[in-house]
mmCIF file of C-alpha atoms and ligand atoms in Angstrom:
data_model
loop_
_atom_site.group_PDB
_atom_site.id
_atom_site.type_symbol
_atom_site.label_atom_id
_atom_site.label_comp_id
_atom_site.label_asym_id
_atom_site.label_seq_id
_atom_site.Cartn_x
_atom_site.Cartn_y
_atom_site.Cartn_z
ATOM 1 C CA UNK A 1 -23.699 -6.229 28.869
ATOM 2 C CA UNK A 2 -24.533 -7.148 25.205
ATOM 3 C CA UNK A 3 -22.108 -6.451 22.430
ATOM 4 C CA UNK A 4 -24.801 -3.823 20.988
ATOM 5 C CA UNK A 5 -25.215 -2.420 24.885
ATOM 6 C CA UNK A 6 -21.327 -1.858 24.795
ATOM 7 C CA UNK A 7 -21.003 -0.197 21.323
ATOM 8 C CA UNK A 8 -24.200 1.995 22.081
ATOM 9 C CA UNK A 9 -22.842 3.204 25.889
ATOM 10 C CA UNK A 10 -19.676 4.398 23.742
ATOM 11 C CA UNK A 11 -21.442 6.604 20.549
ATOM 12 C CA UNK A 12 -21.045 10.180 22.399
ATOM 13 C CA UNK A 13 -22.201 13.131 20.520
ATOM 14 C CA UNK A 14 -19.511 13.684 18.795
ATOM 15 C CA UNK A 15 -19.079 9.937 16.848
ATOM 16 C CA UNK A 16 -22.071 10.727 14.434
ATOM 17 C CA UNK A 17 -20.313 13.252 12.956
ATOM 18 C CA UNK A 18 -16.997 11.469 12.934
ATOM 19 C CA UNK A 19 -19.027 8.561 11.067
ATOM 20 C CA UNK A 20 -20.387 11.309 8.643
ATOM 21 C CA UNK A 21 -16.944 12.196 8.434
ATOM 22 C CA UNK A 22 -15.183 8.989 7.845
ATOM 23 C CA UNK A 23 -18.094 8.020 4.975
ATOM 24 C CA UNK A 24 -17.367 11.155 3.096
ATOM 25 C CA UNK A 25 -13.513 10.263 3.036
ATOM 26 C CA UNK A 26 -14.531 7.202 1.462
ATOM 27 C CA UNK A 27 -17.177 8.221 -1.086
ATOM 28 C CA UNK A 28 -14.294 10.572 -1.812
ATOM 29 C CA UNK A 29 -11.427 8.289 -2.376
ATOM 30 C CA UNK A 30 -13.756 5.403 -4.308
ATOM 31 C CA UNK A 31 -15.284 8.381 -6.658
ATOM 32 C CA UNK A 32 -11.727 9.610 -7.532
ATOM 33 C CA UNK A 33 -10.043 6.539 -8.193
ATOM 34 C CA UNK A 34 -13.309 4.464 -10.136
ATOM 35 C CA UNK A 35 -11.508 4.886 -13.270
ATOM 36 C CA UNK A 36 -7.917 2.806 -11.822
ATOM 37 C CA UNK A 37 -7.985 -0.100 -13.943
ATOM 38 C CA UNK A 38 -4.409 -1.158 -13.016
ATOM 39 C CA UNK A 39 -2.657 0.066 -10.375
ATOM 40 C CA UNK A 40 -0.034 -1.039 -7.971
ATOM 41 C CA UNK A 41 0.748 0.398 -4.559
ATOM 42 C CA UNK A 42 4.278 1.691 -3.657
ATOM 43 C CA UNK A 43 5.548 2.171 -0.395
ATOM 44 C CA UNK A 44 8.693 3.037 1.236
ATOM 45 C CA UNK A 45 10.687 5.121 3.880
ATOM 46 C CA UNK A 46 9.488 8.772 4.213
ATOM 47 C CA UNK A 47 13.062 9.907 4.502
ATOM 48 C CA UNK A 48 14.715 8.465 1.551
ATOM 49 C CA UNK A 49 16.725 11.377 -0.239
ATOM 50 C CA UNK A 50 17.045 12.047 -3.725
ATOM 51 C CA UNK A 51 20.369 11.105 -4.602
ATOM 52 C CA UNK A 52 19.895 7.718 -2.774
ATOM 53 C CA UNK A 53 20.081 4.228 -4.391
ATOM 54 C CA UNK A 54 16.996 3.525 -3.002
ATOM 55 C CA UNK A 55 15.475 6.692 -4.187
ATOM 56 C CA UNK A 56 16.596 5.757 -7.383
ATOM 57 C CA UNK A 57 15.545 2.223 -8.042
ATOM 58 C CA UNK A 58 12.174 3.045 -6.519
ATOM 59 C CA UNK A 59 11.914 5.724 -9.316
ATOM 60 C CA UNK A 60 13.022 3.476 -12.045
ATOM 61 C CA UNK A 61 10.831 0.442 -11.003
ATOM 62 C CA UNK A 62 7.831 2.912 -11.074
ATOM 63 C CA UNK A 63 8.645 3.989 -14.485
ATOM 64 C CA UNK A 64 8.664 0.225 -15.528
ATOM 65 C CA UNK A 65 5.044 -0.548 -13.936
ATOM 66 C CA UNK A 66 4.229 2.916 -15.688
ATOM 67 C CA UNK A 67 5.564 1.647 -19.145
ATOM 68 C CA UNK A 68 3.815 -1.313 -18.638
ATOM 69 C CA UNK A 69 0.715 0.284 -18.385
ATOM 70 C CA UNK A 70 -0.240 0.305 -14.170
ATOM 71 C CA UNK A 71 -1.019 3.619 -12.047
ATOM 72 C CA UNK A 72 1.444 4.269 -9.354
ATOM 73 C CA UNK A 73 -0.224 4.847 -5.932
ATOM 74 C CA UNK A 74 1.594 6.127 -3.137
ATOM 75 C CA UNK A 75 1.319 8.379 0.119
ATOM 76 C CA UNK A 76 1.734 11.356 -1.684
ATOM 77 C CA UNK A 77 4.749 12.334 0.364
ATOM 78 C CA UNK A 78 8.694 12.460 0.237
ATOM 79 C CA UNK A 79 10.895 10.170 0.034
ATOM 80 C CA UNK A 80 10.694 6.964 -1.759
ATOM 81 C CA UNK A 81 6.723 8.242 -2.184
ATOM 82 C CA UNK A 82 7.942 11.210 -3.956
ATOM 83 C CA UNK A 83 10.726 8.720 -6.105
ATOM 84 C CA UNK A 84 7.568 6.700 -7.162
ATOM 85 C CA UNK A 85 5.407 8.907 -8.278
ATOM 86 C CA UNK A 86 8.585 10.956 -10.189
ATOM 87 C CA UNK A 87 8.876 7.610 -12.469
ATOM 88 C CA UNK A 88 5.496 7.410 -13.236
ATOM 89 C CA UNK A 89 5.230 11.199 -13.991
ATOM 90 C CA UNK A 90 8.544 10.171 -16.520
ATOM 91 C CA UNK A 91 6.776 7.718 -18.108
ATOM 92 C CA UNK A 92 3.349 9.719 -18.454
ATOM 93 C CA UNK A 93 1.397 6.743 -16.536
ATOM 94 C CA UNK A 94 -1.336 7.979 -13.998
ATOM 95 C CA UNK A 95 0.671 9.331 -10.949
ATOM 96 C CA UNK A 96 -1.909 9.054 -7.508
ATOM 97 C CA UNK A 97 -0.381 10.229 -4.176
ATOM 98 C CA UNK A 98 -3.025 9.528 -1.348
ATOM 99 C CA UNK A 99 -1.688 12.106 1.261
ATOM 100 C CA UNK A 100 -2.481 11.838 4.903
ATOM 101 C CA UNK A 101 -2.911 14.673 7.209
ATOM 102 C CA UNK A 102 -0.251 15.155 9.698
ATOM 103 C CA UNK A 103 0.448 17.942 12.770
ATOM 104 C CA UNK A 104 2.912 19.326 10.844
ATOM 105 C CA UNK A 105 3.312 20.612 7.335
ATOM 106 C CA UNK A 106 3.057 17.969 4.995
ATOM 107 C CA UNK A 107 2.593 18.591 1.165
ATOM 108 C CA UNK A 108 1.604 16.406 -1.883
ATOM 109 C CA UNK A 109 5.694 15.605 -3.882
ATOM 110 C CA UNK A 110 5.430 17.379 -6.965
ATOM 111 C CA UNK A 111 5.360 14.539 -8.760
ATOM 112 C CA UNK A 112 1.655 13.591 -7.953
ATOM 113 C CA UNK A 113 -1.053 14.157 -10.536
ATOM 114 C CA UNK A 114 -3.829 12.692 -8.544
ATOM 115 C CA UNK A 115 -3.766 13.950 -5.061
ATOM 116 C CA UNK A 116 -5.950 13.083 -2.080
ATOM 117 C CA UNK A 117 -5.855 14.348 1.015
ATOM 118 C CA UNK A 118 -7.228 11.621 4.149
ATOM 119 C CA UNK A 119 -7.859 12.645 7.849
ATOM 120 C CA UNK A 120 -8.460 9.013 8.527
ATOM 121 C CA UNK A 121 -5.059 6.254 7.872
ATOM 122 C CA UNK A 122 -7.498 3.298 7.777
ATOM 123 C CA UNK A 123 -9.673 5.196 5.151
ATOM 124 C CA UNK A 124 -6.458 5.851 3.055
ATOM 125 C CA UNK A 125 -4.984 2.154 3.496
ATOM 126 C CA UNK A 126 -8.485 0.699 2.254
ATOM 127 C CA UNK A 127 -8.115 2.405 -1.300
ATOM 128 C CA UNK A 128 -4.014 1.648 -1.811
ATOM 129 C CA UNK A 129 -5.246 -2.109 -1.628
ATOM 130 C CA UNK A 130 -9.045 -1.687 -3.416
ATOM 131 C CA UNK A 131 -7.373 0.275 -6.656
ATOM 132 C CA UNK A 132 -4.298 -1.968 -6.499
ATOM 133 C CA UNK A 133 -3.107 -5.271 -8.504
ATOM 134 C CA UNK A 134 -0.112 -5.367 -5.876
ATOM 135 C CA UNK A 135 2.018 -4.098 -3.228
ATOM 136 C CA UNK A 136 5.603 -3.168 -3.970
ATOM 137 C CA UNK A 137 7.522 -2.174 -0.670
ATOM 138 C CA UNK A 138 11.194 -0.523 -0.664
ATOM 139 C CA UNK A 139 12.568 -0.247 2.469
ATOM 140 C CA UNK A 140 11.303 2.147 5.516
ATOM 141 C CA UNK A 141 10.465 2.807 9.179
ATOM 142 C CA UNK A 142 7.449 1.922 11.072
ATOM 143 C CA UNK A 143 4.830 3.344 8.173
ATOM 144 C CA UNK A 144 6.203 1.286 5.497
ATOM 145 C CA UNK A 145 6.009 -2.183 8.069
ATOM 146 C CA UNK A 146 2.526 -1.392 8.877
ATOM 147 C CA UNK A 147 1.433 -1.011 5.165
ATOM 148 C CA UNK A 148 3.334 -4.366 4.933
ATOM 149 C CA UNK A 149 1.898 -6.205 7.337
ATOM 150 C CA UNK A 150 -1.737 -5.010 6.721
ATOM 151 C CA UNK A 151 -0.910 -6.472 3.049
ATOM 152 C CA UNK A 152 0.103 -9.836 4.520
ATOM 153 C CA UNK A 153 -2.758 -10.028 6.971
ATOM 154 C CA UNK A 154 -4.767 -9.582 4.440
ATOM 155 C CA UNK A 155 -3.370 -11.932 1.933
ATOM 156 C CA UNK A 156 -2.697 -14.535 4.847
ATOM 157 C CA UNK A 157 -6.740 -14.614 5.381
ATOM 158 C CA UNK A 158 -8.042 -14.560 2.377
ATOM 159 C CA UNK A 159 -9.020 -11.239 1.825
ATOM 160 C CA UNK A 160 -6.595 -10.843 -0.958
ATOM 161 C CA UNK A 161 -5.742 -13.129 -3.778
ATOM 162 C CA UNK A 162 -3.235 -13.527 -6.151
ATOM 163 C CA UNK A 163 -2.020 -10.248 -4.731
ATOM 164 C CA UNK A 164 1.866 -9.686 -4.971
ATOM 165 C CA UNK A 165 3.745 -8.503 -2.090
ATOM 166 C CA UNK A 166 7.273 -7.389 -3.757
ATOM 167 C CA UNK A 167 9.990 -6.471 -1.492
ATOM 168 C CA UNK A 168 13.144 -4.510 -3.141
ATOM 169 C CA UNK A 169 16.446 -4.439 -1.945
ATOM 170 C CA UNK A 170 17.269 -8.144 -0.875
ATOM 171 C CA UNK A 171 20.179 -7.061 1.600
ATOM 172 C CA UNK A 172 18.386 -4.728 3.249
ATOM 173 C CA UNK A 173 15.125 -7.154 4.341
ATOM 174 C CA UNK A 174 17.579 -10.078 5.308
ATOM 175 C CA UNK A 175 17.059 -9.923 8.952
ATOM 176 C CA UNK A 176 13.215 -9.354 8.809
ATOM 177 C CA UNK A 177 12.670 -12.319 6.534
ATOM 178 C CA UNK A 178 15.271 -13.973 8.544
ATOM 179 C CA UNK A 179 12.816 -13.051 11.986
ATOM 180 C CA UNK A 180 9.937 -14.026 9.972
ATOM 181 C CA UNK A 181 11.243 -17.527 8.767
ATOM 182 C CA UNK A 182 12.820 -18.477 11.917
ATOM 183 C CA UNK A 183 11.102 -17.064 15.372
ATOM 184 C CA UNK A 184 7.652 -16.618 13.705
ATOM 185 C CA UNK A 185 7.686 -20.338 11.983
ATOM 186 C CA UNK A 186 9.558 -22.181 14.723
ATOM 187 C CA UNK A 187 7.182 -21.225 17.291
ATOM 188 C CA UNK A 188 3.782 -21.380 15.633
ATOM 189 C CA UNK A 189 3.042 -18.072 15.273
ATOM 190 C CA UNK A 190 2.660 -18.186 11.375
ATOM 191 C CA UNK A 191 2.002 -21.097 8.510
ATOM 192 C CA UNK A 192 5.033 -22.667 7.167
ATOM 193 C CA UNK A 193 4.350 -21.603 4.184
ATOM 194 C CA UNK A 194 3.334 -18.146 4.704
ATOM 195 C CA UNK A 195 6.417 -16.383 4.195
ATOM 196 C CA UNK A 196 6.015 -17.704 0.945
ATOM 197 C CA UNK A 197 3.713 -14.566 0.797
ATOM 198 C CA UNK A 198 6.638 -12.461 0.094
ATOM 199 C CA UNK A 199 8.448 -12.063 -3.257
ATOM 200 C CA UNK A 200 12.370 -10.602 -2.929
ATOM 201 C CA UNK A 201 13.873 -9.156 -5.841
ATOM 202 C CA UNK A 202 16.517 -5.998 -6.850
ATOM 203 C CA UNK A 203 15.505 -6.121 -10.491
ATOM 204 C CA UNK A 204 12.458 -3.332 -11.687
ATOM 205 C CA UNK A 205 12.035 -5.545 -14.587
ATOM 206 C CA UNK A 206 11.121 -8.853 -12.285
ATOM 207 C CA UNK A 207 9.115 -6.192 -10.157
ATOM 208 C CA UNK A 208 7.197 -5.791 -13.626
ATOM 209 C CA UNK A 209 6.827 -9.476 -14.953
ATOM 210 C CA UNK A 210 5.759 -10.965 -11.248
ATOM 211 C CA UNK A 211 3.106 -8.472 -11.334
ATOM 212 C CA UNK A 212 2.171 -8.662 -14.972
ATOM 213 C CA UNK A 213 1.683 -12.832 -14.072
ATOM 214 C CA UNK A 214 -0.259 -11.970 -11.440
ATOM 215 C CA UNK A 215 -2.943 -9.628 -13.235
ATOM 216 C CA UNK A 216 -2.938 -12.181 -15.622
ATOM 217 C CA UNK A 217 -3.969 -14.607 -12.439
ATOM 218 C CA UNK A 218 -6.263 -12.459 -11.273
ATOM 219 C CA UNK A 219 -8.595 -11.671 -13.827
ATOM 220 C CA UNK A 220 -8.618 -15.365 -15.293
ATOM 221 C CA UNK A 221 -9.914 -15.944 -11.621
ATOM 222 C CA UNK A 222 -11.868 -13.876 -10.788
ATOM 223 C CA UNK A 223 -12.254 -11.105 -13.676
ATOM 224 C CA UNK A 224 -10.761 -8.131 -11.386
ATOM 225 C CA UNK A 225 -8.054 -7.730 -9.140
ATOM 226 C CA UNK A 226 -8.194 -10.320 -6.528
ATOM 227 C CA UNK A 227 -9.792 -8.622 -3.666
ATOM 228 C CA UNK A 228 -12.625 -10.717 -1.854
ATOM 229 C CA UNK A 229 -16.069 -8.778 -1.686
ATOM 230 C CA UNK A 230 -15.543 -8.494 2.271
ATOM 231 C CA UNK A 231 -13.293 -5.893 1.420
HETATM 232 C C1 ZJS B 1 9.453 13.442 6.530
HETATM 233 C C2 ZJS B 1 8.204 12.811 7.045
HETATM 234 C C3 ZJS B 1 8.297 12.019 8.299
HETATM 235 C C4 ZJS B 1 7.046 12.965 6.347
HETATM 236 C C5 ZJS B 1 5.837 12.212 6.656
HETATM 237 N N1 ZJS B 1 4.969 12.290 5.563
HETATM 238 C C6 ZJS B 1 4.221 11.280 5.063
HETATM 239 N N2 ZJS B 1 3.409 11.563 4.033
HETATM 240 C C7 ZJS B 1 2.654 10.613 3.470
HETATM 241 N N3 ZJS B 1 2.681 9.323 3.848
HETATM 242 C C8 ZJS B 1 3.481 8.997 4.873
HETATM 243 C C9 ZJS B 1 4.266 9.958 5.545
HETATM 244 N N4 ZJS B 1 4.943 9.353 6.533
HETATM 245 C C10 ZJS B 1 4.588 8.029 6.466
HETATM 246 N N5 ZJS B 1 3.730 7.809 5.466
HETATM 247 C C11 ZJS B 1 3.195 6.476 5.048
HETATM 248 O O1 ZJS B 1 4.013 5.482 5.632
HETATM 249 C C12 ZJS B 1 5.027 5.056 4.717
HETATM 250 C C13 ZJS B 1 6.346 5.666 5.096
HETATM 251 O O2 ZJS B 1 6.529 5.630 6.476
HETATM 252 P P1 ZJS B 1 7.993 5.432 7.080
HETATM 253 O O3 ZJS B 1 8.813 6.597 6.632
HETATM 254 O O4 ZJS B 1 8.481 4.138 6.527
HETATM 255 O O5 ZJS B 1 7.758 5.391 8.558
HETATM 256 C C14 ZJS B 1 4.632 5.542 3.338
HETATM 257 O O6 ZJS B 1 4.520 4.444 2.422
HETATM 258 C C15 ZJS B 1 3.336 6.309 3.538
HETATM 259 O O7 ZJS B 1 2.209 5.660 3.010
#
């Protein structure tokens, strides 16, 4: 069977409107964040409490970006979501939560002055990275790894430029990076110098000048944020 064959034997009734569906989430998304010049993407455990440390470096290193002039983008939810869009509210910079639909309740923070609401994760993960100048990840469960590793895919092929991938809280991506340098370079599975890919850093104010450098990158380059046409 041709490739065509295949793809046409599987579009049911039902996938035309699910297309319709998934276009309109888009057209959505791109029309409501057009005007996000600078932005960077934060990401981070769902279940991070308020009176954390985590919570409250995530908070502080969104008020620096905010300061500094970038949009903070996030899932819209608790946690170190909520923490991120609560320093950008402090700092009176554009405060975007792009929410995702769950089974159960699941509200925008009340930090969010931008709020979207996706069916579709893939739609939603397409505009943190589109309206973005980089990726700043605290640390979390198996949401916060996927958003990471979509980043790195993406920067690993191409797709992305320039982009910053900042991880905070040294001690607590040891054994990841650890993984990643060792069992994923010994054996072939990644570049040597792709772990390169990832920045470490505890410090809100590094957070702030490593992405600053690389806006600066970006536009020399290619006059916008870094993100190849395929995208
Ligand atoms: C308390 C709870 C589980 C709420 C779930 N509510 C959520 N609301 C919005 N985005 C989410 C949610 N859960 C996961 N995500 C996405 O996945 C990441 C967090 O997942 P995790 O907690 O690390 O795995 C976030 O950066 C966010 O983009």
């Amino acid at each position: 069977m041709l490739d065509d064959e295949l793809l046409c034997a599987g579009w049911k009734g039902v996938d035309p409107e699910r297309l319709a569906r998934i276009v309109s989430e888009l057209e959505r998304g791109f029309a409501a964040l057009a005007g996000v010049e600078r932005g960077v993407s934060i990401f981070g455990s769902a279940r991070t409490p308020a009176d954390h440390p985590t919570y409250v470096l995530a908070r502080e290193t969104a008020a620096c970006l905010g300061r500094a002039g970038f949009a903070v983008i996030t899932g819209g939810g608790p946690g170190i979501m909520e923490a991120a869009n609560r320093g950008a509210r402090d700092t009176g910079a554009l405060s975007i939560g792009l929410n995702i639909d769950l089974p159960y309740e699941q509200r925008l923070n009340d930090y969010v002055d931008l709020g979207l609401n996706f069916r579709y994760f893939f739609v939603r993960k397409l505009l943190f990275v589109r309206y973005a100048q980089a990726f700043v990840i605290f640390p979390g469960g198996f949401g916060t790894l996927d958003e990471m590793f979509e980043a790195l895919t993406l920067m690993q092929t191409g797709r992305i430029r320039h982009f910053p991938l900042i991880l905070v809280g040294s001690g607590r991506w040891a054994a990841l990076l650890d993984w990643i340098r060792g069992d994923l370079v010994t054996n072939g599975l990644i570049g040597a110098l792709d772990p390169d890919l990832i920045q470490v850093t505890e410090d809100p104010r590094e957070v702030c000048s490593i992405v600053e450098a690389a806006c600066r990158r970006q536009q020399q380059r290619y006059g916008g944020n870094g993100i190849a046409d395929e995208l």
